[in-house]
PDB file of C-alpha atoms in Angstrom:
ATOM      1  CA  MET A 284       9.722 -12.983   0.707  1.00 25.00           C
ATOM      2  CA  ARG A 285       7.223 -14.926  -1.528  1.00 25.00           C
ATOM      3  CA  LYS A 286       4.202 -13.144   0.478  1.00 29.00           C
ATOM      4  CA  MET A 287       5.554  -9.702  -0.601  1.00 33.00           C
ATOM      5  CA  SER A 288       5.767 -11.027  -4.016  1.00 35.00           C
ATOM      6  CA  LYS A 289       2.567 -11.880  -3.989  1.00 34.00           C
ATOM      7  CA  ILE A 290       0.797  -9.204  -2.173  1.00 37.00           C
ATOM      8  CA  GLY A 291       2.924  -6.341  -4.168  1.00 46.00           C
ATOM      9  CA  GLY A 292       1.803  -7.635  -7.141  1.00 43.00           C
ATOM     10  CA  PHE A 293      -1.706  -7.694  -6.146  1.00 36.00           C
ATOM     11  CA  VAL A 294      -1.370  -4.007  -5.432  1.00 42.00           C
ATOM     12  CA  ALA A 295       0.063  -3.141  -8.317  1.00 42.00           C
ATOM     13  CA  ALA A 296      -2.611  -4.675 -10.062  1.00 40.00           C
ATOM     14  CA  ALA A 297      -4.735  -2.412  -8.213  1.00 40.00           C
ATOM     15  CA  GLY A 298      -2.449   0.466  -8.549  1.00 44.00           C
ATOM     16  CA  LEU A 299      -2.013  -0.414 -12.129  1.00 41.00           C
ATOM     17  CA  VAL A 300      -6.226   0.375 -12.812  1.00 37.00           C
ATOM     18  CA  VAL A 301      -5.825   3.874 -10.847  1.00 39.00           C
ATOM     19  CA  GLY A 302      -2.823   4.749 -12.311  1.00 44.00           C
ATOM     20  CA  SER A 303      -4.473   4.321 -15.903  1.00 43.00           C
ATOM     21  CA  LEU A 304      -7.449   5.690 -15.641  1.00 39.00           C
ATOM     22  CA  ALA A 305      -6.833   8.680 -13.040  1.00 40.00           C
ATOM     23  CA  GLY A 306      -3.975  10.136 -14.363  1.00 44.00           C
ATOM     24  CA  ALA A 307      -5.095  12.732 -17.293  1.00 45.00           C
ATOM     25  CA  GLY A 308      -4.040  15.931 -16.187  1.00 43.00           C
ATOM     26  CA  ALA A 309      -5.082  19.585 -18.376  1.00 45.00           C
ATOM     27  CA  ALA A 310      -2.928  20.016 -21.100  1.00 42.00           C
ATOM     28  CA  ASN A 311      -0.974  23.020 -21.669  1.00 44.00           C
ATOM     29  CA  ALA A 312      -0.338  24.696 -25.139  1.00 46.00           C
ATOM     30  CA  ALA A 313       2.941  22.305 -25.339  1.00 58.00           C
ATOM     31  CA  GLY A 314       1.059  19.744 -26.064  1.00 91.00           C
ATOM     32  CA  ASP A 315       0.033  16.459 -24.507  1.00 97.00           C
ATOM     33  CA  GLN A 316       2.979  14.638 -22.644  1.00 98.00           C
ATOM     34  CA  PHE A 317       3.167  10.969 -21.840  1.00 98.00           C
ATOM     35  CA  ALA A 318       4.446   9.310 -19.067  1.00 99.00           C
ATOM     36  CA  SER A 319       4.980   5.653 -17.910  1.00 98.00           C
ATOM     37  CA  ILE A 320       6.156   3.520 -14.854  1.00 97.00           C
ATOM     38  CA  ALA A 321       7.633  -0.193 -15.753  1.00 96.00           C
ATOM     39  CA  PHE A 322       8.335  -2.527 -12.358  1.00 92.00           C
ATOM     40  CA  SER A 323       9.931  -5.900 -11.806  1.00 94.00           C
ATOM     41  CA  PRO A 324       8.131  -7.842  -9.044  1.00 90.00           C
ATOM     42  CA  LEU A 325      10.791 -10.272  -9.048  1.00 93.00           C
ATOM     43  CA  THR A 326      13.871  -7.723  -8.296  1.00 92.00           C
ATOM     44  CA  TRP A 327      11.575  -4.430  -7.558  1.00 86.00           C
ATOM     45  CA  GLN A 328      13.683  -2.323 -10.217  1.00 92.00           C
ATOM     46  CA  SER A 329      11.280   0.009 -11.730  1.00 93.00           C
ATOM     47  CA  GLY A 330      12.173   2.457 -15.003  1.00 96.00           C
ATOM     48  CA  VAL A 331      10.143   5.468 -16.286  1.00 97.00           C
ATOM     49  CA  GLY A 332       9.598   7.328 -19.478  1.00 98.00           C
ATOM     50  CA  VAL A 333       8.922  10.496 -19.161  1.00 98.00           C
ATOM     51  CA  ASN A 334       7.892  13.467 -21.689  1.00 98.00           C
ATOM     52  CA  THR A 335       6.959  11.600 -24.940  1.00 98.00           C
ATOM     53  CA  PRO A 336       5.199  11.975 -27.763  1.00 98.00           C
ATOM     54  CA  SER A 337       2.474   8.915 -27.389  1.00 98.00           C
ATOM     55  CA  PHE A 338       1.946   6.219 -24.304  1.00 98.00           C
ATOM     56  CA  GLU A 339       3.492   3.578 -26.805  1.00 98.00           C
ATOM     57  CA  THR A 340       6.907   5.423 -26.665  1.00 99.00           C
ATOM     58  CA  ALA A 341       6.285   6.346 -22.842  1.00 99.00           C
ATOM     59  CA  GLU A 342       5.889   2.336 -22.054  1.00 99.00           C
ATOM     60  CA  GLN A 343       8.827   1.111 -24.144  1.00 98.00           C
ATOM     61  CA  ALA A 344      10.850   4.088 -22.675  1.00 99.00           C
ATOM     62  CA  ALA A 345       9.901   2.814 -19.179  1.00 98.00           C
ATOM     63  CA  LEU A 346      10.563  -1.074 -20.361  1.00 98.00           C
ATOM     64  CA  ALA A 347      14.106  -0.216 -21.482  1.00 98.00           C
ATOM     65  CA  ASP A 348      14.814   1.992 -18.172  1.00 98.00           C
ATOM     66  CA  CYS A 349      13.444  -0.908 -15.829  1.00 97.00           C
ATOM     67  CA  GLY A 350      16.021  -3.158 -17.494  1.00 96.00           C
ATOM     68  CA  MET A 351      14.642  -6.141 -16.613  1.00 97.00           C
ATOM     69  CA  ASP A 352      13.168  -9.609 -18.217  1.00 96.00           C
ATOM     70  CA  ASP A 353      10.021  -9.392 -16.005  1.00 98.00           C
ATOM     71  CA  CYS A 354       9.553  -5.922 -16.345  1.00 97.00           C
ATOM     72  CA  GLU A 355       5.637  -4.810 -16.625  1.00 97.00           C
ATOM     73  CA  ILE A 356       4.281  -1.507 -17.159  1.00 98.00           C
ATOM     74  CA  TRP A 357       2.195  -0.626 -13.933  1.00 94.00           C
ATOM     75  CA  ALA A 358       0.937   2.912 -15.154  1.00 96.00           C
ATOM     76  CA  SER A 359       0.948   5.172 -17.971  1.00 98.00           C
ATOM     77  CA  TRP A 360      -1.118   8.752 -18.074  1.00 98.00           C
ATOM     78  CA  ALA A 361      -0.879  12.203 -19.711  1.00 98.00           C
ATOM     79  CA  ASN A 362      -0.130  15.439 -18.374  1.00 98.00           C
ATOM     80  CA  GLY A 363       0.731  14.706 -14.565  1.00 98.00           C
ATOM     81  CA  CYS A 364       2.117  12.803 -11.969  1.00 98.00           C
ATOM     82  CA  GLY A 365       2.831   8.855 -11.347  1.00 98.00           C
ATOM     83  CA  VAL A 366       3.740   7.568  -7.833  1.00 96.00           C
ATOM     84  CA  ILE A 367       4.912   4.529  -6.227  1.00 93.00           C
ATOM     85  CA  VAL A 368       4.211   4.054  -2.742  1.00 90.00           C
ATOM     86  CA  GLU A 369       6.224   1.245  -0.937  1.00 87.00           C
ATOM     87  CA  SER A 370       5.624  -0.544   2.149  1.00 84.00           C
ATOM     88  CA  GLY A 371       6.665  -3.942   3.901  1.00 80.00           C
ATOM     89  CA  ASP A 372       3.594  -5.447   2.510  1.00 78.00           C
ATOM     90  CA  GLY A 373       4.475  -4.476  -0.982  1.00 82.00           C
ATOM     91  CA  PHE A 374       3.395  -1.351  -3.608  1.00 85.00           C
ATOM     92  CA  ALA A 375       1.036   0.829  -5.430  1.00 88.00           C
ATOM     93  CA  VAL A 376       1.192   2.553  -8.598  1.00 93.00           C
ATOM     94  CA  ALA A 377      -1.267   5.725  -9.043  1.00 95.00           C
ATOM     95  CA  SER A 378      -0.876   8.832 -11.263  1.00 96.00           C
ATOM     96  CA  GLY A 379      -2.790  12.582 -11.181  1.00 97.00           C
ATOM     97  CA  PRO A 380      -2.807  15.842 -12.189  1.00 97.00           C
ATOM     98  CA  THR A 381      -0.388  16.705  -9.347  1.00 97.00           C
ATOM     99  CA  ARG A 382       2.341  14.803  -7.679  1.00 96.00           C
ATOM    100  CA  LYS A 383      -0.122  15.159  -4.020  1.00 95.00           C
ATOM    101  CA  ALA A 384      -3.124  13.995  -5.978  1.00 96.00           C
ATOM    102  CA  ALA A 385      -1.027  10.972  -7.794  1.00 96.00           C
ATOM    103  CA  GLU A 386       0.602  10.222  -4.024  1.00 93.00           C
ATOM    104  CA  ASP A 387      -3.292  10.342  -1.980  1.00 91.00           C
ATOM    105  CA  ALA A 388      -4.530   7.730  -4.671  1.00 93.00           C
ATOM    106  CA  ALA A 389      -1.017   5.454  -4.190  1.00 91.00           C
ATOM    107  CA  TYR A 390      -1.526   5.545  -0.548  1.00 86.00           C
ATOM    108  CA  SER A 391      -4.911   5.248  -0.810  1.00 86.00           C
ATOM    109  CA  SER A 392      -4.680   2.203  -3.237  1.00 87.00           C
ATOM    110  CA  LEU A 393      -1.870   0.746  -0.521  1.00 85.00           C
ATOM    111  CA  GLY A 394      -4.173   0.927   2.298  1.00 78.00           C
ATOM    112  CA  GLU A 395      -5.970  -1.716   1.074  1.00 78.00           C
ATOM    113  CA  TYR A 396      -3.250  -3.792   2.122  1.00 72.00           C
ATOM    114  CA  THR A 397      -1.422  -1.695   4.426  1.00 68.00           C
ATOM    115  CA  PRO A 398      -3.771  -0.221   6.539  1.00 64.00           C
ATOM    116  CA  THR A 399      -1.784   2.194   7.953  1.00 58.00           C
ATOM    117  CA  ALA A 400      -0.496   3.279   4.437  1.00 51.00           C
ATOM    118  CA  PRO A 401      -2.833   6.123   4.123  1.00 52.00           C
ATOM    119  CA  LEU A 402      -1.620   8.366   7.553  1.00 52.00           C
ATOM    120  CA  ALA A 403       1.300   9.274   4.893  1.00 48.00           C
ATOM    121  CA  SER A 404      -1.061  11.460   2.835  1.00 51.00           C
ATOM    122  CA  PHE A 405      -1.745  13.688   6.402  1.00 51.00           C
ATOM    123  CA  GLY A 406       1.680  14.012   6.914  1.00 51.00           C
ATOM    124  CA  SER A 407       2.288  10.798   9.074  1.00 46.00           C
ATOM    125  CA  SER A 408       4.626   9.110   6.799  1.00 46.00           C
ATOM    126  CA  GLU A 409       6.982   7.603   9.756  1.00 50.00           C
ATOM    127  CA  LEU A 410       3.488   6.174  11.405  1.00 46.00           C
ATOM    128  CA  SER A 411       2.495   4.836   8.418  1.00 60.00           C
ATOM    129  CA  GLY A 412       4.814   2.690   7.483  1.00 75.00           C
ATOM    130  CA  ALA A 413       4.898   3.774   3.553  1.00 81.00           C
ATOM    131  CA  TRP A 414       7.352   5.898   1.754  1.00 85.00           C
ATOM    132  CA  VAL A 415       7.616   7.269  -1.858  1.00 91.00           C
ATOM    133  CA  HIS A 416       9.484   4.987  -3.837  1.00 89.00           C
ATOM    134  CA  THR A 417       9.474   6.537  -7.148  1.00 90.00           C
ATOM    135  CA  VAL A 418       7.609  10.057  -8.385  1.00 95.00           C
ATOM    136  CA  VAL A 419       7.460  11.327 -12.365  1.00 96.00           C
ATOM    137  CA  CYS A 420       6.106  14.229 -13.558  1.00 98.00           C
ATOM    138  CA  THR A 421       5.259  15.079 -17.173  1.00 98.00           C
ATOM    139  CA  ALA A 422       6.695  18.275 -17.920  1.00 97.00           C
ATOM    140  CA  ASN A 423       3.391  20.478 -18.274  1.00 96.00           C
ATOM    141  CA  ALA A 424       1.743  18.481 -15.177  1.00 93.00           C
ATOM    142  CA  VAL A 425       0.112  21.055 -13.220  1.00 82.00           C
TER     143      VAL A 425
END
């Protein structure tokens, strides 16, 4: 378990960079919608905040939803989707303008530590050993 926690934490950090930078999709007439994913590395509990008016409120909602003392914000984005993918080796988080884009980015990030994880992007999730843990999309995701 210790190995998984260390790998998961490192993958999470890599996923956070991808999730925070890659995820802004196109806004629609409804205005920007913000979302966030929080995660507890100790318990693997996650929480989400979605369709809020700011990053700050999305992050506060995600931390409250996660509910553990060690919950951390793993990704925040506007106008799109965020995904946590999981394997026996850890987790990765990414965001993108669509669910598919977010999943592909998360599997790619996880693939740095679970080499077969990117196979899931091509419809081979059983062979990859990776799966989608959580998906969160704002109401105005494309």
